[in-house]
Tab-separated table of C-alpha atoms in Angstrom:
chain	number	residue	atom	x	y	z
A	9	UNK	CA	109.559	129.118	97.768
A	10	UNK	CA	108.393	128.133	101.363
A	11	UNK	CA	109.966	125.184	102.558
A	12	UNK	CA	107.857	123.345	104.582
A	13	UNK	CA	108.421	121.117	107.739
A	14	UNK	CA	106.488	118.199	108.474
A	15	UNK	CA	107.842	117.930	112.272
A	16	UNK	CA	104.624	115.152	113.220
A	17	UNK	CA	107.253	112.713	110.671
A	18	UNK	CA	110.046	111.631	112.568
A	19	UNK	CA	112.259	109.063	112.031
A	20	UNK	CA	109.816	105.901	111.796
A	21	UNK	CA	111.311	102.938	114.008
A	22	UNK	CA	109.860	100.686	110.847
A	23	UNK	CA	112.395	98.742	108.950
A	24	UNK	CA	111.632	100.728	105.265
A	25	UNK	CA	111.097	98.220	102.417
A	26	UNK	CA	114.538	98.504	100.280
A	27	UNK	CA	112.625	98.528	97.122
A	28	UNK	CA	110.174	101.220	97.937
A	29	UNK	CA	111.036	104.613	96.088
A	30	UNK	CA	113.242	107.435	96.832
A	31	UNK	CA	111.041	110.275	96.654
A	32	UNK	CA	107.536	110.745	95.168
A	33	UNK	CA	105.878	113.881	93.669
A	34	UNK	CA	101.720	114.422	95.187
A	35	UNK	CA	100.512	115.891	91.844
A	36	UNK	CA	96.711	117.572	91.614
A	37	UNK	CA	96.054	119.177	87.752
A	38	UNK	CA	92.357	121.123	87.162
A	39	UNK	CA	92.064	121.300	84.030
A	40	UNK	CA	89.195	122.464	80.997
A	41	UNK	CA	87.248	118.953	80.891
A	42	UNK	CA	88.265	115.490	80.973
A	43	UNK	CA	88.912	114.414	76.884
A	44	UNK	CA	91.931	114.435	75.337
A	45	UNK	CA	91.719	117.612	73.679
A	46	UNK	CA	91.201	119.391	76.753
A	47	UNK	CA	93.994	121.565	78.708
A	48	UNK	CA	95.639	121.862	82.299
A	49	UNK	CA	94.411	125.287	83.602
A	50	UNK	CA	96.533	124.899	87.028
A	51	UNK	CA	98.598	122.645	88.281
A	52	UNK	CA	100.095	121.905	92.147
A	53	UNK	CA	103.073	119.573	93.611
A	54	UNK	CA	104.453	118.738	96.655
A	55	UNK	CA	107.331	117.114	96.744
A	56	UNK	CA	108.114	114.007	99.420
A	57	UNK	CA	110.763	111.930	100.674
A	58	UNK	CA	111.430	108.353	100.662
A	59	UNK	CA	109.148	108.004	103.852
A	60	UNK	CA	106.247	110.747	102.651
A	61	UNK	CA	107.560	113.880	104.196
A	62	UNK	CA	106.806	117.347	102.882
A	63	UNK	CA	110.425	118.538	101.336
A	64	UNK	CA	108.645	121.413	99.324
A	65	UNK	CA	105.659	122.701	97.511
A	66	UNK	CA	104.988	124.572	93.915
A	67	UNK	CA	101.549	125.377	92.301
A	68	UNK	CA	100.991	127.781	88.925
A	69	UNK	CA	98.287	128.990	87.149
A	70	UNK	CA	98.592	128.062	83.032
A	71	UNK	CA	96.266	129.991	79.993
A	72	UNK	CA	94.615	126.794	78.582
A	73	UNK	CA	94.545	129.351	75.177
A	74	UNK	CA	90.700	127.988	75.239
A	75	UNK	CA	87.180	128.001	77.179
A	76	UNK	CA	88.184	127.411	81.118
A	77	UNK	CA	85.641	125.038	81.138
A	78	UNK	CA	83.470	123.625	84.537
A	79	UNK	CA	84.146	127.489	86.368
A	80	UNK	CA	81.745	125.995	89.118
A	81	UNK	CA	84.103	123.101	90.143
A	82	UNK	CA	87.824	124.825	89.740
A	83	UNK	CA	86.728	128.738	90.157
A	84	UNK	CA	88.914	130.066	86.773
A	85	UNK	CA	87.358	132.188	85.140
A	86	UNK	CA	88.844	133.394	81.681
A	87	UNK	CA	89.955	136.655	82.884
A	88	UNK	CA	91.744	134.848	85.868
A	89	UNK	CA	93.818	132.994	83.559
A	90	UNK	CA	94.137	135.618	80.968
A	91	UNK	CA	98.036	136.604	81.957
A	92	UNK	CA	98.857	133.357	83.431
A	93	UNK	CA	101.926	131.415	81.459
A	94	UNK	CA	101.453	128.817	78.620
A	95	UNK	CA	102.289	125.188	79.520
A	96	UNK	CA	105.512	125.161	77.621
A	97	UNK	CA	106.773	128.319	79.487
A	98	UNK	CA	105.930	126.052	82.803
A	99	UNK	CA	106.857	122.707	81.675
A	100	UNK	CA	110.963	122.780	82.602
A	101	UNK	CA	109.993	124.236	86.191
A	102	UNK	CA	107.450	121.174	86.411
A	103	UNK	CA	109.681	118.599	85.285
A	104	UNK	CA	112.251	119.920	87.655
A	105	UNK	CA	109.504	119.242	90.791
A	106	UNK	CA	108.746	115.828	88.791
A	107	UNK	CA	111.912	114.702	88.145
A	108	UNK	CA	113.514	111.243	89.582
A	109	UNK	CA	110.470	111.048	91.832
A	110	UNK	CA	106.994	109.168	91.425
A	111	UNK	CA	104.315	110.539	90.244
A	112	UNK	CA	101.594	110.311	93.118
A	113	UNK	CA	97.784	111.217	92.744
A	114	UNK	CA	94.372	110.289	93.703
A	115	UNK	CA	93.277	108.912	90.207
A	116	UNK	CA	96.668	108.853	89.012
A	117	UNK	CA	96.010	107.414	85.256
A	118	UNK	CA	94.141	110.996	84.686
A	119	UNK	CA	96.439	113.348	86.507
A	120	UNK	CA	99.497	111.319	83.766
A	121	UNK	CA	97.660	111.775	80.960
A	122	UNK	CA	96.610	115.124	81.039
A	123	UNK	CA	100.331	115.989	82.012
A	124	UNK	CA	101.501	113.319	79.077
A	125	UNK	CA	99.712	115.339	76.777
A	126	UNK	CA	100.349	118.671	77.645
A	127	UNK	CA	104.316	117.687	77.519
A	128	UNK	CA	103.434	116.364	74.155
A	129	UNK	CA	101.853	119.329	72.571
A	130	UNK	CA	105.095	121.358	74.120
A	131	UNK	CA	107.093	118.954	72.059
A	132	UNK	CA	109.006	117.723	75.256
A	133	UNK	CA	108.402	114.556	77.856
A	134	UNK	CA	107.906	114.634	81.433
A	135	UNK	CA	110.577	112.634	83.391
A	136	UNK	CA	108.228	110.554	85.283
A	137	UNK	CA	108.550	106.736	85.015
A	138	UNK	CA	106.137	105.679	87.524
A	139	UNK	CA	103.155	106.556	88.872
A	140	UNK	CA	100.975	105.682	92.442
A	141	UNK	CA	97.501	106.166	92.342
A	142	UNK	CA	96.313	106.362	95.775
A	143	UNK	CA	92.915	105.026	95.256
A	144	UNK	CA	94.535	101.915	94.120
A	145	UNK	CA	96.880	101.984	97.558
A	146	UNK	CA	93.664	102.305	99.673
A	147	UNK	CA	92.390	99.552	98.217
A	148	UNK	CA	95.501	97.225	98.457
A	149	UNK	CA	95.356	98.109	102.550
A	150	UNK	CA	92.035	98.081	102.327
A	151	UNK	CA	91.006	100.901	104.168
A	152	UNK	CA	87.047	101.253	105.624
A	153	UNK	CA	86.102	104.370	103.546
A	154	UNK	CA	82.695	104.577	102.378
A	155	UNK	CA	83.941	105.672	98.565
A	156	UNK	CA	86.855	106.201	97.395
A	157	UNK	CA	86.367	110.636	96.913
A	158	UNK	CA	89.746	112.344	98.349
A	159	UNK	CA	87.402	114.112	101.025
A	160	UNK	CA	86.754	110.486	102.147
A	161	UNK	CA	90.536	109.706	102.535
A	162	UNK	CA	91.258	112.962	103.967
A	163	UNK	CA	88.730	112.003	106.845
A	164	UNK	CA	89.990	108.899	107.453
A	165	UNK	CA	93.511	110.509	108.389
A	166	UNK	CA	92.074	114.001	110.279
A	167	UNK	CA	93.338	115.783	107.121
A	168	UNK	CA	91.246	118.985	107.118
A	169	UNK	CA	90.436	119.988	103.598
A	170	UNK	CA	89.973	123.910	103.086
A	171	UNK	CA	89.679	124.524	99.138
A	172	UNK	CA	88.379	121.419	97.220
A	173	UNK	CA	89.213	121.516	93.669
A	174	UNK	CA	91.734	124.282	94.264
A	175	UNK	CA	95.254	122.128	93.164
A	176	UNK	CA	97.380	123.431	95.639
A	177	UNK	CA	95.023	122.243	98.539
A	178	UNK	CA	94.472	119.252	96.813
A	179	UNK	CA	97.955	118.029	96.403
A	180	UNK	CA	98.525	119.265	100.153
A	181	UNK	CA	95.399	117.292	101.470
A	182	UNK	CA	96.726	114.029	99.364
A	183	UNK	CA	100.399	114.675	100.372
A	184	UNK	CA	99.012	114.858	104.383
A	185	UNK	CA	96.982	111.699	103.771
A	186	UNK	CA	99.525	109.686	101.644
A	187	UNK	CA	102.047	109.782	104.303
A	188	UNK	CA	100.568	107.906	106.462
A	189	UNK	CA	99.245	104.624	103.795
A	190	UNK	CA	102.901	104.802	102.680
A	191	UNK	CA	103.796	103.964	106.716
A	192	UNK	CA	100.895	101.727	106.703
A	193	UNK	CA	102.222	99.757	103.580
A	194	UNK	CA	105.781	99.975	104.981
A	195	UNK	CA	104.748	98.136	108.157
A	196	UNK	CA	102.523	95.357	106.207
A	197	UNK	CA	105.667	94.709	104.009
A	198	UNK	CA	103.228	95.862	100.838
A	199	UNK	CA	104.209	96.042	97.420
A	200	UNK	CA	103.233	99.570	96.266
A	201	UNK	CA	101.173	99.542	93.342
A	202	UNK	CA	103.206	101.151	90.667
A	203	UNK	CA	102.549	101.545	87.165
A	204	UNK	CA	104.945	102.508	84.640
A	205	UNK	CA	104.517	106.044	82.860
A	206	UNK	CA	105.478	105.428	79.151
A	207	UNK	CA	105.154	109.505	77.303
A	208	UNK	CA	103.324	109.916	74.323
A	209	UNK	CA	105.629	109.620	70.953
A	210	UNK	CA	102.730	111.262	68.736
A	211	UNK	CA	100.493	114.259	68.987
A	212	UNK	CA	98.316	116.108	66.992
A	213	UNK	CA	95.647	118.373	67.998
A	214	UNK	CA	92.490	118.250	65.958
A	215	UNK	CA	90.193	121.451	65.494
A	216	UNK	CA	88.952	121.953	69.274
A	217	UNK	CA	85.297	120.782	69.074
A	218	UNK	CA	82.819	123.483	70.142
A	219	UNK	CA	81.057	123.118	73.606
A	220	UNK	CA	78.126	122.138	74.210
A	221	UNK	CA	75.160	123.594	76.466
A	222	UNK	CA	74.436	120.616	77.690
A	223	UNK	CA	76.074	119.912	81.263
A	224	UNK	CA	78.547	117.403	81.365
A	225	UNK	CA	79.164	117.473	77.908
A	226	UNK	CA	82.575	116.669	76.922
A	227	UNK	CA	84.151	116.137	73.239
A	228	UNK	CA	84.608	112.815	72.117
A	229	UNK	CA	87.867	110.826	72.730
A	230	UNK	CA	88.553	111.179	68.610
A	231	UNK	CA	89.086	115.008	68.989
A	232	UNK	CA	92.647	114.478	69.184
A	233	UNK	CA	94.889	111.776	68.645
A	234	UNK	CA	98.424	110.065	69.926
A	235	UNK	CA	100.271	106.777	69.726
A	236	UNK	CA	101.548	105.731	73.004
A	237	UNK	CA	104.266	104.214	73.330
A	238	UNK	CA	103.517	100.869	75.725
A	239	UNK	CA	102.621	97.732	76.147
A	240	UNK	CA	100.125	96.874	79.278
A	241	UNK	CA	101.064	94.328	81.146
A	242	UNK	CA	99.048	91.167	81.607
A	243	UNK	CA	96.174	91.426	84.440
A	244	UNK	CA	97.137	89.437	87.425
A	245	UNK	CA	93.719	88.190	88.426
A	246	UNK	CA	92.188	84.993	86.870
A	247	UNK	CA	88.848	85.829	85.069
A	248	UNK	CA	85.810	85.136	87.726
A	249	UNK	CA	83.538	85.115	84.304
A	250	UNK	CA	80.574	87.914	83.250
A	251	UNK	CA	79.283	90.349	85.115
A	252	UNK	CA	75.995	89.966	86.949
A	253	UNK	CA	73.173	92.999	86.285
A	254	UNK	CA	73.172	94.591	89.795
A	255	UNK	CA	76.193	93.211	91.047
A	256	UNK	CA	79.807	94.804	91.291
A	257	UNK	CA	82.785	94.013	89.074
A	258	UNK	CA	85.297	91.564	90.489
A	259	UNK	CA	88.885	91.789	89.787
A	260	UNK	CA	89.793	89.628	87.087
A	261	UNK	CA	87.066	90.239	84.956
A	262	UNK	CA	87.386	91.148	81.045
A	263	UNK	CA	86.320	93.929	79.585
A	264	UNK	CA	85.597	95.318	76.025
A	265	UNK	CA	85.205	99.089	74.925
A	266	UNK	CA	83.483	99.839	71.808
A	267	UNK	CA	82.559	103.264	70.100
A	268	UNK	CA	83.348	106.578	71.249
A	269	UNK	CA	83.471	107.639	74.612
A	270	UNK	CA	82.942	111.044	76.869
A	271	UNK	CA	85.867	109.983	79.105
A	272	UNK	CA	89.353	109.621	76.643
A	273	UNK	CA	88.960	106.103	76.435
A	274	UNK	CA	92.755	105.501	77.404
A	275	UNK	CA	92.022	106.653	81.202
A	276	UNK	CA	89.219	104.690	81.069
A	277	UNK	CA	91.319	101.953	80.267
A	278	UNK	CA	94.158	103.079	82.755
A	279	UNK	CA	91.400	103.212	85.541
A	280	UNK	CA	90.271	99.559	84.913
A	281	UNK	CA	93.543	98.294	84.776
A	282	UNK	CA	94.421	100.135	88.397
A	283	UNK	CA	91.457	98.651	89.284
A	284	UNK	CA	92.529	95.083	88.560
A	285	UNK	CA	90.179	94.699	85.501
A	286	UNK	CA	91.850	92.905	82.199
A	287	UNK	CA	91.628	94.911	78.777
A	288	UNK	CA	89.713	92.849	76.223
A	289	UNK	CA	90.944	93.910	73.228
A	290	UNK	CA	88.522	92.099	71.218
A	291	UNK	CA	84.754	89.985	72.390
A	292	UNK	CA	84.943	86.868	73.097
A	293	UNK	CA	82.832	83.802	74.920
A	294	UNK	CA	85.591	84.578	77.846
A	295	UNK	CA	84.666	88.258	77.719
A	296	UNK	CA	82.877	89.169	80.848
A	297	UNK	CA	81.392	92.586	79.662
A	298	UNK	CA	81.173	95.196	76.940
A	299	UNK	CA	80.998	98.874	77.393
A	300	UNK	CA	79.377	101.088	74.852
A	301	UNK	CA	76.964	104.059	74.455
A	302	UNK	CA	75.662	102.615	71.382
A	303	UNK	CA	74.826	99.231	72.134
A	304	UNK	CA	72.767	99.217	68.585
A	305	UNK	CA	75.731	100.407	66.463
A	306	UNK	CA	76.554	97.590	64.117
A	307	UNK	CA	80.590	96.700	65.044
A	308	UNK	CA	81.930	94.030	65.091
A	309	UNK	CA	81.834	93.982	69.087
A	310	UNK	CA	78.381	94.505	69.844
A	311	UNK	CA	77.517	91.892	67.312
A	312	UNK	CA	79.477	89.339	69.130
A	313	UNK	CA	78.137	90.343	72.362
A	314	UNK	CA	74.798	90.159	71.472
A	315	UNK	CA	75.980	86.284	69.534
A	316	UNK	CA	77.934	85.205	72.830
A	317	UNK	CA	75.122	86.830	75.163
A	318	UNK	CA	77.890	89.065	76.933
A	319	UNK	CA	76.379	92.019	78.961
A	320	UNK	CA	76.635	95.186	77.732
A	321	UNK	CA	76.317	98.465	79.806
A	322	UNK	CA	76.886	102.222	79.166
A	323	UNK	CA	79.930	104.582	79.840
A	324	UNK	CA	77.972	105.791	83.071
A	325	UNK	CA	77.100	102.593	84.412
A	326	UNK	CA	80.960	101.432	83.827
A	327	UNK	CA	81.952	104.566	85.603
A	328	UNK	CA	79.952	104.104	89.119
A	329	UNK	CA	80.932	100.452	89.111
A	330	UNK	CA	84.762	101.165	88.568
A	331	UNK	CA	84.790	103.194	91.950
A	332	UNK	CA	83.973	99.454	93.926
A	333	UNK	CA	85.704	96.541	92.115
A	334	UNK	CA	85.590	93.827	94.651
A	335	UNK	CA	88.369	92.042	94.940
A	336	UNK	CA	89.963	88.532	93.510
A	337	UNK	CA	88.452	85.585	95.744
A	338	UNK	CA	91.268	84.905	98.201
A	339	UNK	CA	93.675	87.407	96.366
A	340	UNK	CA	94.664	84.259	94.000
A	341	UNK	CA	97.019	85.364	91.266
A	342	UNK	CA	97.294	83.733	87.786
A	343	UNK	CA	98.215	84.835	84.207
A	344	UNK	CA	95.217	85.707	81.547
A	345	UNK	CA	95.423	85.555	78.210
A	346	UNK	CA	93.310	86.403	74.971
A	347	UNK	CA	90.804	88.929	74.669
């Protein structure tokens, strides 16, 4: 393995926050499709120290044992992948690269639980407690990029990028561009957004569901199913009320899933959470939107919306919004409670 050298890091003269971690782990997956019965098909880590420099670097190839999936966006073909190892042959190499450090990616919540899951199916756990998405960082030292795409964080830092979607250059492109929030944070006195990384204490895979021609298709989230094993915490923000048609989402605000979903409904969750959105477990009058592709199905959920007059969107429109949360008037801070 090559180690390599990041000589541009020296010693920082910055007094280093005493509760910032010891070492983190810049993780990029590509993988078959984004539901949960869908597979890792490579896999990429670079390994940092307490202050974001490079200590080492690992990638693999791993047979997904199923349809590569989006070819056009990761380049693995079947045959590629044909001789390439099963997850469980990779997983105690991985966990070695993993282990004691935090888990840092750009998206974090889906990077975890496509790794959660593949640990699960291999009847093992991945020894990662926390994770650092670094969407959520850019946002917290609120960076002037015009979205929040890796390429766009890459330019901000002068990190060239030379094989998108490959997860070796990925994780080297994030680990180049996360060094430098981490100093950035470090020098503001910022608490780092972690999250904690509970594993998955059920798994069973379903029959894999067949795909579709239709682009963009993906299974839906019931294809397989786990129990995790956690508890989210409560949302920090104090509810600003509903959304607004044509406006953005504000942090704070509640929201309600309902019916199946394209995405696996618990990154969806995970990425409005990291986003500073509250998890409505139920509708209420307090609930400030509902997000379903059915808004005609007959739940309990949409029926309340439509009773209460809460706005309901689809998956989609959910999906573009999440990428621009605005944040809590004046950053004020306060407990919610109730769905």
């Amino acid at each position: 393995m090559t180690m390599l050298v990041d000589r541009a890091a020296a010693d920082s003269p910055t007094p280093w926050p005493a509760a910032y971690p010891e070492g983190y782990a810049v993780v990029d997956v590509e993988t078959t499709g984004l539901a949960r019965d869908d597979r890792i098909v490579s896999a990429a880590v670079y390994q940092l120290d307490a202050r974001g420099r490079v200590e080492d670097h690992w990638y693999t190839l791993v047979n997904p044992q199923r349809d590569p999936g989006p070819v056009w966006i990761h380049g693995l073909t079947t045959e590629v992948l044909a001789d390439a190892p099963l997850f469980p042959e990779i997983a105690g190499e991985l966990a070695k690269r993993l282990d004691g450090r935090v888990l840092v990616a750009h998206n974090a919540a889906f990077d975890w639980s496509m790794l959660a899951r593949e640990y699960a199916r291999a009847r093992a756990t991945a020894p990662v407690r926390q994770r650092l998405c670094t969407i959520a960082l850019s946002k917290e030292l609120r960076l002037p990029l015009p979205n929040h795409k890796l390429e766009s964080l890459a330019a901000h830092y002068g990190v060239v990028q030379q094989r998108a979607h490959h997860a070796l250059d990925d994780a080297r492109v994030l680990a180049e561009a996360f060094r430098p929030s981490l100093q950035l944070a470090a020098e503001a006195g910022l608490r780092l957004p972690l999250l904690a990384c509970q594993p998955l204490t059920e798994w069973s895979d379903g029959p894999t569901a067949p795909r579709s021609a239709a682009v963009g298709y993906q299974p839906s989230y019931r294809s397989g199913t786990w129990r995790p094993s956690r508890k989210r915490p409560a949302c920090p923000y104090p509810n600003p009320g509903r959304y607004k048609s044509g406006e953005q989402l504000i942090q704070g605000m509640r929201v309600a899933f309902s019916g199946d979903t394209s995405v696996d409904r618990e990154l969806l969750e995970d990425r409005a959470v990291e986003a500073g959105l509250h998890i409505a477990t139920s509708v209420s009058r307090l609930t400030s939107l509902l997000v379903t592709n059915d808004p005609g199905s007959p739940t309990s959920k949409t029926t309340k919306a439509a009773s209460f007059g809460t706005p309901v969107i689809d998956e989609a429109a959910f999906m573009q919004l999440l990428s621009h949360v605005v944040p809590a008037p004046g950053g004020a801070k306060g407990t919610t409670a109730g769905g």
